[in-house]
Short mmCIF file of C-alpha atoms in Angstrom, two decimals:
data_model
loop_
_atom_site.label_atom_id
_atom_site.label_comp_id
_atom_site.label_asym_id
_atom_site.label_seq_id
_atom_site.Cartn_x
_atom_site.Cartn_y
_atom_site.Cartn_z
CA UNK T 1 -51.26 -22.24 -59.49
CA UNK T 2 -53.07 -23.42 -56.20
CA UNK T 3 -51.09 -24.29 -53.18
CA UNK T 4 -51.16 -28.00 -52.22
CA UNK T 5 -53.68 -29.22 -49.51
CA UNK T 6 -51.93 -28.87 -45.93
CA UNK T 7 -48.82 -30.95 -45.81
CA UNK T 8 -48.01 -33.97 -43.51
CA UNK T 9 -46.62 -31.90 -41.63
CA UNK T 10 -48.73 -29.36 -41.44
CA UNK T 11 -51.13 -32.28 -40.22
CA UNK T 12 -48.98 -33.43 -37.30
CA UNK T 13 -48.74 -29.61 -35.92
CA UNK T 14 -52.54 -29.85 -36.04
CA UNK T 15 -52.05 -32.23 -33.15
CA UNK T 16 -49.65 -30.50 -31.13
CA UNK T 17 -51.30 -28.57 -28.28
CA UNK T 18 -50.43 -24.75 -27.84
CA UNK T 19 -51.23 -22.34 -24.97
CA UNK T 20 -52.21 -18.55 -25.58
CA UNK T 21 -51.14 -16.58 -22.12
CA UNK T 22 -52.15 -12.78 -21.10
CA UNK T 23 -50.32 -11.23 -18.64
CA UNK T 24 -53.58 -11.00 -17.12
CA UNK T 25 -53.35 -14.95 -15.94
CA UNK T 26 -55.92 -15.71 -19.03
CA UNK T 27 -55.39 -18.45 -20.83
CA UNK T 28 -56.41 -19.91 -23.73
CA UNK T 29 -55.70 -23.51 -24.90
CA UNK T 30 -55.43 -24.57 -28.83
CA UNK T 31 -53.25 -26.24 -31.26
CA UNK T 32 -49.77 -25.46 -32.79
CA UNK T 33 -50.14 -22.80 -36.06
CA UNK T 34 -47.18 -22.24 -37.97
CA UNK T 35 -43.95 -22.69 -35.99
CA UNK T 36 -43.56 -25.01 -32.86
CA UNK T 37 -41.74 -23.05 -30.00
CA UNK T 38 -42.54 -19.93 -27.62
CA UNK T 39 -42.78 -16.45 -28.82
CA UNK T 40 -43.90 -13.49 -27.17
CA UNK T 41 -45.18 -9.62 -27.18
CA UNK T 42 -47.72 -7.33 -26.97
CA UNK T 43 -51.34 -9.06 -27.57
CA UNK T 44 -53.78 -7.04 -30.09
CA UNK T 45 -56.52 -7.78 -32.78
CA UNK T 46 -56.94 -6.93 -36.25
CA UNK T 47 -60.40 -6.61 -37.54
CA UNK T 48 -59.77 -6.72 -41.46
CA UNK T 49 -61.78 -9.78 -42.90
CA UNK T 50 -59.19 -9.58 -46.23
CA UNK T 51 -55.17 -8.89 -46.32
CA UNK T 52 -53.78 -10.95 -43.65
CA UNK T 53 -50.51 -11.16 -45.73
CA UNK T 54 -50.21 -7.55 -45.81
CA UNK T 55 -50.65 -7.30 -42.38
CA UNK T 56 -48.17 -10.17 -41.60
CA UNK T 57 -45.47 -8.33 -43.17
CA UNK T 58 -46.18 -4.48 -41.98
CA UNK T 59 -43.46 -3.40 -39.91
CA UNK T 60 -45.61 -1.90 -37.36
CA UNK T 61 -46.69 -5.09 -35.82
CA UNK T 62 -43.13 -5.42 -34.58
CA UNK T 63 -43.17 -7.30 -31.11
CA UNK T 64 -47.23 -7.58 -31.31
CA UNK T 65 -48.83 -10.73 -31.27
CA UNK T 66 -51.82 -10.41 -33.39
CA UNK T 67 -55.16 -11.78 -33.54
CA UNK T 68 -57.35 -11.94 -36.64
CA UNK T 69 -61.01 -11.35 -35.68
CA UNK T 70 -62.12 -13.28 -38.57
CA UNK T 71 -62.38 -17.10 -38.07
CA UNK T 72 -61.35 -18.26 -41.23
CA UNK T 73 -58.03 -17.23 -42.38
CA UNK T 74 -55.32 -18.27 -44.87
CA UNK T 75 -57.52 -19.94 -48.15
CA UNK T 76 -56.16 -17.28 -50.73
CA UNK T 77 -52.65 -18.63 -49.74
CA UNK T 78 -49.74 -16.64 -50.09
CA UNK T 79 -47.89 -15.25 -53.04
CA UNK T 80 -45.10 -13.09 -53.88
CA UNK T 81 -46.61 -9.76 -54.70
CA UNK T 82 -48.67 -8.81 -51.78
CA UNK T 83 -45.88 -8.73 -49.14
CA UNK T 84 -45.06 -5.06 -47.95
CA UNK T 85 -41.78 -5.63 -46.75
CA UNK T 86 -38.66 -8.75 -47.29
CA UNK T 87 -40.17 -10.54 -44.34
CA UNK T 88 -42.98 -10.96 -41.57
CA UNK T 89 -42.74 -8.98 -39.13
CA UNK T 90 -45.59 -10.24 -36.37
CA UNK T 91 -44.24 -11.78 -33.11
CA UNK T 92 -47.33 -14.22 -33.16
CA UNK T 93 -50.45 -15.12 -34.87
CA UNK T 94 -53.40 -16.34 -33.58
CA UNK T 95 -56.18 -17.60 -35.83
CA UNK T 96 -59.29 -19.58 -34.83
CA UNK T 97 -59.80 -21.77 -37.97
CA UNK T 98 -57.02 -21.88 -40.42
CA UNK T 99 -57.92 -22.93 -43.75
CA UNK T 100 -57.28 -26.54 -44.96
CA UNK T 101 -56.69 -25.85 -48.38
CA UNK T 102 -55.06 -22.79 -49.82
CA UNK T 103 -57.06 -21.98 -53.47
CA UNK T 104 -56.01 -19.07 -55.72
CA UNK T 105 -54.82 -18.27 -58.66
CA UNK T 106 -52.06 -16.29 -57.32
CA UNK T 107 -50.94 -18.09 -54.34
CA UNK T 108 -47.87 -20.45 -54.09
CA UNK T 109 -47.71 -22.18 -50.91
CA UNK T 110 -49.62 -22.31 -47.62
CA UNK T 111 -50.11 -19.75 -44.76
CA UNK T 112 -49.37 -22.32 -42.38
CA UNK T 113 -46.16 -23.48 -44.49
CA UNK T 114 -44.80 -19.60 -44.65
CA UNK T 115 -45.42 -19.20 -40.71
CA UNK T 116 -42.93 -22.19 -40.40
CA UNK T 117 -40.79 -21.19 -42.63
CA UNK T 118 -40.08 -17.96 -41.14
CA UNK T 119 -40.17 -19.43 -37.51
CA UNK T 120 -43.37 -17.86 -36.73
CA UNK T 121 -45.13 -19.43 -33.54
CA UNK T 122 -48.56 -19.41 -33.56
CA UNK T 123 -52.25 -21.15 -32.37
CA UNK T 124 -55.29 -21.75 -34.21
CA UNK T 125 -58.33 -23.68 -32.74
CA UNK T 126 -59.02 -21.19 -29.56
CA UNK T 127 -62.32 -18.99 -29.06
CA UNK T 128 -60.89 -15.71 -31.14
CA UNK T 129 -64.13 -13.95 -30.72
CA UNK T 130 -63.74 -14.26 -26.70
CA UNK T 131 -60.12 -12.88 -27.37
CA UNK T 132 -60.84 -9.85 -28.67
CA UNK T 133 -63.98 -9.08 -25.96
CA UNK T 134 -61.56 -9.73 -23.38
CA UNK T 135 -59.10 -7.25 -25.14
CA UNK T 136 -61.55 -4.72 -25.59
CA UNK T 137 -62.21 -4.93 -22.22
CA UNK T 138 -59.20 -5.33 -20.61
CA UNK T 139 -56.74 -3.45 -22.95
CA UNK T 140 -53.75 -4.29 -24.87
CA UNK T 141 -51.45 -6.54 -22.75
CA UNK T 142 -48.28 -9.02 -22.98
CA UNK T 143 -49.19 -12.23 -24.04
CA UNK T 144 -47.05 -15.25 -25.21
CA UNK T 145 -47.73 -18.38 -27.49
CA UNK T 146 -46.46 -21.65 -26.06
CA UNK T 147 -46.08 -24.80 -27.61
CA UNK T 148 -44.62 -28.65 -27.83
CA UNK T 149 -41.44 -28.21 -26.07
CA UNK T 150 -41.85 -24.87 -24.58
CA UNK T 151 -45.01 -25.56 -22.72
CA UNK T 152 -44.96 -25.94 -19.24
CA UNK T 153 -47.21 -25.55 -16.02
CA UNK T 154 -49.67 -22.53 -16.26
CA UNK T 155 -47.61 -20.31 -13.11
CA UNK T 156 -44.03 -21.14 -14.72
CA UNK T 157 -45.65 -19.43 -18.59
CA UNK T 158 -47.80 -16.84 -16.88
CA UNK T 159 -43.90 -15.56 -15.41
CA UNK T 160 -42.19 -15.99 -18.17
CA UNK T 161 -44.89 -13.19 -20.28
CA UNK T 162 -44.87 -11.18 -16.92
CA UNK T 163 -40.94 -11.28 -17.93
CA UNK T 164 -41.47 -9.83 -21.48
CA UNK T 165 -41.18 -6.36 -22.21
CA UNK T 166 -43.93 -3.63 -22.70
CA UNK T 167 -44.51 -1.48 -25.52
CA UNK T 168 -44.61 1.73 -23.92
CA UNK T 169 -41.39 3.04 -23.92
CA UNK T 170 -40.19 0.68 -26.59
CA UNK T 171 -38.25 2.34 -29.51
CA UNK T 172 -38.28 -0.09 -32.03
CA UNK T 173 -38.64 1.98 -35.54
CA UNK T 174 -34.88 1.47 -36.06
CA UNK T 175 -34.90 -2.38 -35.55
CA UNK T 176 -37.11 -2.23 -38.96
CA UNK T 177 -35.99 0.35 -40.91
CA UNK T 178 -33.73 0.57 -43.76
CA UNK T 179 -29.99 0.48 -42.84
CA UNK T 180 -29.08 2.10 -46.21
CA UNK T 181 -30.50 4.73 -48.27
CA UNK T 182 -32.15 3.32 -51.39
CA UNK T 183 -34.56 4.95 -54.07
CA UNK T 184 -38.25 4.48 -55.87
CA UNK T 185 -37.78 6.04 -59.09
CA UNK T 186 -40.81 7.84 -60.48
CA UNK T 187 -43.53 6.48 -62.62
CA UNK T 188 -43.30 8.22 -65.88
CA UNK T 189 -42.10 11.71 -66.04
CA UNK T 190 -40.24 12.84 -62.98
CA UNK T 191 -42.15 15.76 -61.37
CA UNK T 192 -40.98 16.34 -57.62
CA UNK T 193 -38.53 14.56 -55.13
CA UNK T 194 -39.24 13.43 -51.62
CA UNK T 195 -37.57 12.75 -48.82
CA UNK T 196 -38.84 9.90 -47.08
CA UNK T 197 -37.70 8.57 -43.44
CA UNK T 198 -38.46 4.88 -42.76
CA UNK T 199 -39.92 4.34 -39.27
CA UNK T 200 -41.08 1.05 -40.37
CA UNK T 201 -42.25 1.80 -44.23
CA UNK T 202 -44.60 -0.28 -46.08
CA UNK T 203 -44.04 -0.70 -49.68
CA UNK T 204 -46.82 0.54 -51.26
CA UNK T 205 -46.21 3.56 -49.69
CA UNK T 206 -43.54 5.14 -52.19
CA UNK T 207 -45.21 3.14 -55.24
CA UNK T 208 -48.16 5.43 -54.31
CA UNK T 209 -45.85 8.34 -54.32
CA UNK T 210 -44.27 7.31 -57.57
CA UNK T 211 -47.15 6.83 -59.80
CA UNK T 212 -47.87 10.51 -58.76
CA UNK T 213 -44.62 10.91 -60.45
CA UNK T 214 -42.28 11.14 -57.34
CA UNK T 215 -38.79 9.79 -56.79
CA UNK T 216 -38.77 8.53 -53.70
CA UNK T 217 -35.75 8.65 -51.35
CA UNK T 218 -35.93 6.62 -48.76
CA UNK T 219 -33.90 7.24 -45.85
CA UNK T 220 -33.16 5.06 -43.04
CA UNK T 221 -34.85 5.90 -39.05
CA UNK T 222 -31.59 7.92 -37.97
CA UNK T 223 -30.97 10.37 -40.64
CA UNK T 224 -30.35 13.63 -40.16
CA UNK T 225 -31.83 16.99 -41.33
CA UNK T 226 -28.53 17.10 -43.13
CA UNK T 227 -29.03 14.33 -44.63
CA UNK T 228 -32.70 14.78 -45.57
CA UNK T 229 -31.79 17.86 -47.28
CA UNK T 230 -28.74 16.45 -49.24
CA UNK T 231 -31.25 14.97 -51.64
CA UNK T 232 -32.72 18.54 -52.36
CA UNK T 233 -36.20 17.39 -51.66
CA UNK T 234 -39.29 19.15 -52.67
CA UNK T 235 -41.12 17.42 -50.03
CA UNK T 236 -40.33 15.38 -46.76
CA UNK T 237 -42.71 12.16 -45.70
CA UNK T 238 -42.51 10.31 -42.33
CA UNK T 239 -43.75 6.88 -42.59
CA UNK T 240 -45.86 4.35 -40.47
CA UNK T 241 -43.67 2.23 -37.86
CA UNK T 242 -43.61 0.00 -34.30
CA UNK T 243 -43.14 1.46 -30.79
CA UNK T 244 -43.99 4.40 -28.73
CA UNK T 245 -43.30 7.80 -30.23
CA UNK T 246 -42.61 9.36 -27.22
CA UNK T 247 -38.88 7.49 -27.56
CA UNK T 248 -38.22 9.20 -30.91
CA UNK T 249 -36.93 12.45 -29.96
CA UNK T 250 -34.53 12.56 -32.83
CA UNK T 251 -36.91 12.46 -35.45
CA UNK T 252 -38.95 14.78 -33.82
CA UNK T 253 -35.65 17.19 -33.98
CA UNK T 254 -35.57 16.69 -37.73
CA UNK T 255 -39.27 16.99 -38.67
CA UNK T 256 -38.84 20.39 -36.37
CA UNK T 257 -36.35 21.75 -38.68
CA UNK T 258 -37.85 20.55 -41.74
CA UNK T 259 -40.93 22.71 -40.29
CA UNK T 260 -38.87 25.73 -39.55
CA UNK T 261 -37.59 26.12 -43.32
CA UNK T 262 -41.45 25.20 -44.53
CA UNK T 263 -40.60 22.28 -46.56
CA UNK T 264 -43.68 20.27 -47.39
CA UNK T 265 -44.30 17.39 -45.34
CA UNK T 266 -46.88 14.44 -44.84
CA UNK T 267 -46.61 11.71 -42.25
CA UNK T 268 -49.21 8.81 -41.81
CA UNK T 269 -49.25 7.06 -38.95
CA UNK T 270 -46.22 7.23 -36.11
CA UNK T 271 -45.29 10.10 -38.74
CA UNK T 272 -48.57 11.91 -37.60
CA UNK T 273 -47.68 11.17 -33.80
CA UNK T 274 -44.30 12.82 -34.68
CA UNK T 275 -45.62 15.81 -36.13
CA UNK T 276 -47.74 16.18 -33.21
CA UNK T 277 -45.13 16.04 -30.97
CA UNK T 278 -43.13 18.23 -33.17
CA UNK T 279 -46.15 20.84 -32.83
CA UNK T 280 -45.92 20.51 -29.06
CA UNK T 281 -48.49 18.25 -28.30
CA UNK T 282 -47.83 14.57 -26.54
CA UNK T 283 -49.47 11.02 -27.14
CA UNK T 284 -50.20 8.66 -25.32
CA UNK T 285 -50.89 4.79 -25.78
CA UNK T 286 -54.71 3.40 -26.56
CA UNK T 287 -56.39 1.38 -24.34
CA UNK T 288 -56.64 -1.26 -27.73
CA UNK T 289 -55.26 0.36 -30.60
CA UNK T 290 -57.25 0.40 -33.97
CA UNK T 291 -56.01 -2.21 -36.21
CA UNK T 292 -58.19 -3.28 -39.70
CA UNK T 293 -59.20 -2.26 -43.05
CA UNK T 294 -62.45 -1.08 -41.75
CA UNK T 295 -62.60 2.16 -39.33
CA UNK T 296 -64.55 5.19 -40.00
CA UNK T 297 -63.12 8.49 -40.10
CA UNK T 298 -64.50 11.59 -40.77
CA UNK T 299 -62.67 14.34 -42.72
CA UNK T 300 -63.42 17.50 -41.18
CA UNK T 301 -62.48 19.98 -44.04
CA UNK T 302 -64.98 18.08 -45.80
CA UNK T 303 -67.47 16.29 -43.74
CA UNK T 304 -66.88 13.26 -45.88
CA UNK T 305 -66.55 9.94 -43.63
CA UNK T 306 -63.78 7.36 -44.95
CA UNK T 307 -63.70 4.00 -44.69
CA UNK T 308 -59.87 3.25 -43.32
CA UNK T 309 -57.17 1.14 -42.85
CA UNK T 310 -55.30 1.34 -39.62
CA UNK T 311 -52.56 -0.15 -37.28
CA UNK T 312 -52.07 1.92 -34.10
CA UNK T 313 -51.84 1.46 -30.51
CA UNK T 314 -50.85 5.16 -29.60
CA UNK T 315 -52.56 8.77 -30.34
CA UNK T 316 -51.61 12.31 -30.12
CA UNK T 317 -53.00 14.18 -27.57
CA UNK T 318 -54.60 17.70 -29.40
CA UNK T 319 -57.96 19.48 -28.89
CA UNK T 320 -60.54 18.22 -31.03
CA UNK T 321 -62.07 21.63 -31.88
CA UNK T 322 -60.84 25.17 -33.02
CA UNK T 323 -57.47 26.06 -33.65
CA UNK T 324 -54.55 25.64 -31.44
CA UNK T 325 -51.44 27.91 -31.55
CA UNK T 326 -48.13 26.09 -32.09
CA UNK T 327 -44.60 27.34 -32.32
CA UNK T 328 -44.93 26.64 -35.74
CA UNK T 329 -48.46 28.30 -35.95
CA UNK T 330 -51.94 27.63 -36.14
CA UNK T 331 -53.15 23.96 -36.21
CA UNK T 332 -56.50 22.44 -36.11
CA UNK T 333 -57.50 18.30 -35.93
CA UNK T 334 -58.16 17.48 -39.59
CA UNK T 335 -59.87 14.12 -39.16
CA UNK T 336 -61.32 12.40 -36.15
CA UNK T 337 -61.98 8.54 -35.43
CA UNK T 338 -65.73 8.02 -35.19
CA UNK T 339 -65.71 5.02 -33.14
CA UNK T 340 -63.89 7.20 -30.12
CA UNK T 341 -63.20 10.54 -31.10
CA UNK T 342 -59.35 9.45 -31.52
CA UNK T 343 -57.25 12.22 -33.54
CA UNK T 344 -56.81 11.03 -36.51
CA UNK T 345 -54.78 14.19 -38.43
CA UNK T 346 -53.37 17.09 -37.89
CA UNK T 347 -53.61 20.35 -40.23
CA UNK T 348 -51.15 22.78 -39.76
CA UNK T 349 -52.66 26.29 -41.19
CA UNK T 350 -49.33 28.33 -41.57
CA UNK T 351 -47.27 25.66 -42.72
CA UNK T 352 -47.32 23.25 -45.45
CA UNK T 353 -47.70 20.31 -43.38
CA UNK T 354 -50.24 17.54 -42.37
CA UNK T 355 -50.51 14.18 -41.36
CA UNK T 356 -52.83 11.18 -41.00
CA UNK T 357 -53.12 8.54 -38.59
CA UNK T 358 -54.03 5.97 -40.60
CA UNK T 359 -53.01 4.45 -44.10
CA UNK T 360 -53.60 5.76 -47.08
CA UNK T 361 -51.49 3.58 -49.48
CA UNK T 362 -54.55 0.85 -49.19
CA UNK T 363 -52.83 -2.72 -48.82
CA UNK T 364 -54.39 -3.74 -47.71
CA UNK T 365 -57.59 -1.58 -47.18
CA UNK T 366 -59.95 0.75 -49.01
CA UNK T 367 -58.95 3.03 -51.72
CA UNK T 368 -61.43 6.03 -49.81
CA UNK T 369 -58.39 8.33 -48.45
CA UNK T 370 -56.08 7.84 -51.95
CA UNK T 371 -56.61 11.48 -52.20
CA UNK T 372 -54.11 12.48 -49.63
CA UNK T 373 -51.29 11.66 -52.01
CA UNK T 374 -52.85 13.97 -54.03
CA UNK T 375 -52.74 16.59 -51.49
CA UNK T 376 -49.20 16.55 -50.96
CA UNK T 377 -48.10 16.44 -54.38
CA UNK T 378 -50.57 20.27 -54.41
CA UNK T 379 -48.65 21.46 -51.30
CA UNK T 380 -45.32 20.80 -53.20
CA UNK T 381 -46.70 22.11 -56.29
CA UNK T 382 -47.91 25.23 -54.44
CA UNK T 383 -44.15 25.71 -52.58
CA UNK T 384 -42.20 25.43 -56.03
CA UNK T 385 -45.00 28.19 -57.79
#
């Protein structure tokens, strides 16, 4: 089935005009995209050419306005497989040349019609390419998407995104997390159980767990270590999620104890910045973040470089080289970003425990760093032998 061409009304938001503001007093003029209204948050850019429907609807992009770095965006349309969680999650979304016609097999309405249907603001039609330089100079900053109604002279919107609030210091992994414990039954025969806390979980995160024949209990942001261990797991995962990790002390109180009885654990993402706070270490917030289906990152305990998805705008803070002694014991960085040297995993050498900072489930993204699934189902198998 192929989506319809863009909609009367689609047309008529083509015409409304729509201002893009950094806190920076840039500004960047375009037309209405999606919704018609104001919206704001923390401006970033994504540099996957494919998968902007996962991306829409990965929790981490909580309060971020987003950016796609490739011009044309939204001719696959959307369907109702790819999304990764029961909504989108992005405060904005800024594209430079939305596509007039959605075309694929699988799609069932338009990118532009799902944006307004979930009251997403956003602007098409501005310089994206200029965007992201100024970004990459600049840094990640609040930003907020204006139009029809809400626009207004440049001082009066330049105050109200001065008015916003920041993302350092936010702790938003319990605004998108799971209120209620729920389970991922195994694919085929049922081999271990895991423990998994959602900080902002995607959903092809426990399917990848499951067709490595894992039930998968997921657990919402605020459980305890009592409740982690009333599901008698063989293994404990801490997902991806939004906001800065220096806020989550209690889950850095439960991964702690679920390091102290050496229970098995892998965390991607804010669950690698947890385990490096855990170890001791701190983070600290990117200048940009690294957000796309397309970063290099080197393995160290191979040498093999991986082609990776990530969505990140804060790091730990751990010495690149040799081993450092923890509470917990010996740890060295596993992988390492080779665009900047960011940490991108931590190995712990006396425990059976590692992490990644970007995401291995692939959705969307390469397939190259599937084999860390793999790697925690050995540490489990090694535990129970």
């Amino acid at each position: 089935m192929t989506a319809p061409a863009s909609t009367p009304a689609a047309r008529r938001r083509d015409r409304v005009p729509a201002a893009y503001v950094l806190e920076d007093g840039r500004i960047f003029r375009g037309q209405a995209y999606g919704a018609v209204g104001e919206t704001f948050g923390e401006a970033v850019f994504n540099t996957g050419m494919t998968g902007y429907q996962e991306t829409l609807t990965d929790p981490s992009y909580h309060r971020q306005v987003v950016t796609m770095t490739a011009p044309h965006i939204g001719n696959t349309g959307v369907n109702d497989e790819d999304p990764e969680s029961a909504r989108i999650w992005v405060a904005g979304y800024v594209v430079r040349d939305p596509a007039r016609v959605a075309s694929n097999w699988r799609s069932r309405r338009s990118l532009d019609q799902e944006l307004v249907d979930q009251g997403i603001v956003g602007i098409s039609g501005i310089d994206t390419r200029a965007l992201t330089r100024h970004l990459r100079e600049r840094g990640a900053m609040r930003c907020g998407i204006f139009s029809g109604a809400a626009l207004a002279d440049d001082a009066t919107l330049l105050e109200r995104v001065r008015r916003a609030p920041q993302m350092a210091g936010a702790d938003l992994c319990g605004e998108v997390a799971t209120k209620e414990t729920y389970v991922v039954p195994a694919i085929g025969t049922k081999r271990f159980t895991v423990a998994a806390l959602d900080l902002g979980i995607k959903g092809m995160t426990p399917h990848r767990m499951a067709e490595r024949g894992i039930e998968v209990h997921v657990l919402p942001a605020n459980a305890t270590a009592e409740d982690v261990y009333a599901v008698a797991p063989d293994g404990v995962f801490f997902s991806n999620g939004p906001g800065d990790p220096a806020t989550a002390d209690g889950q850095v109180a439960v991964l702690r104890e679920v390091l102290g009885r050496k229970t098995p654990f892998f965390g991607i993402c804010f669950g690698n910045q947890l385990l490096g706070r855990a170890l001791g270490f701190g983070t600290y917030k990117l200048k940009y973040g690294h957000r796309g289906i397309n970063q290099p990152v080197q393995d160290r305990t191979t040498g093999k470089v991986e082609v990776t998805a990530h969505n990140h705008g804060f790091a730990v803070d751990a010495p690149l080289d040799g081993e450092t002694q923890t509470p917990y014991g010996r740890v060295t960085v596993s992988h390492v970003c080779l665009n900047d040297d960011v940490v991108e995993g931590l190995q712990c050498l006396d425990q059976p425990a590692f992490s990644v900072q970007y995401h291995p489930e692939a959705a969307a993204g390469p397939h190259d760093a599937a084999y860390l699934f793999d790697r925690f189902v050995e540490l489990m198998e090694g535990q129970r032998a």
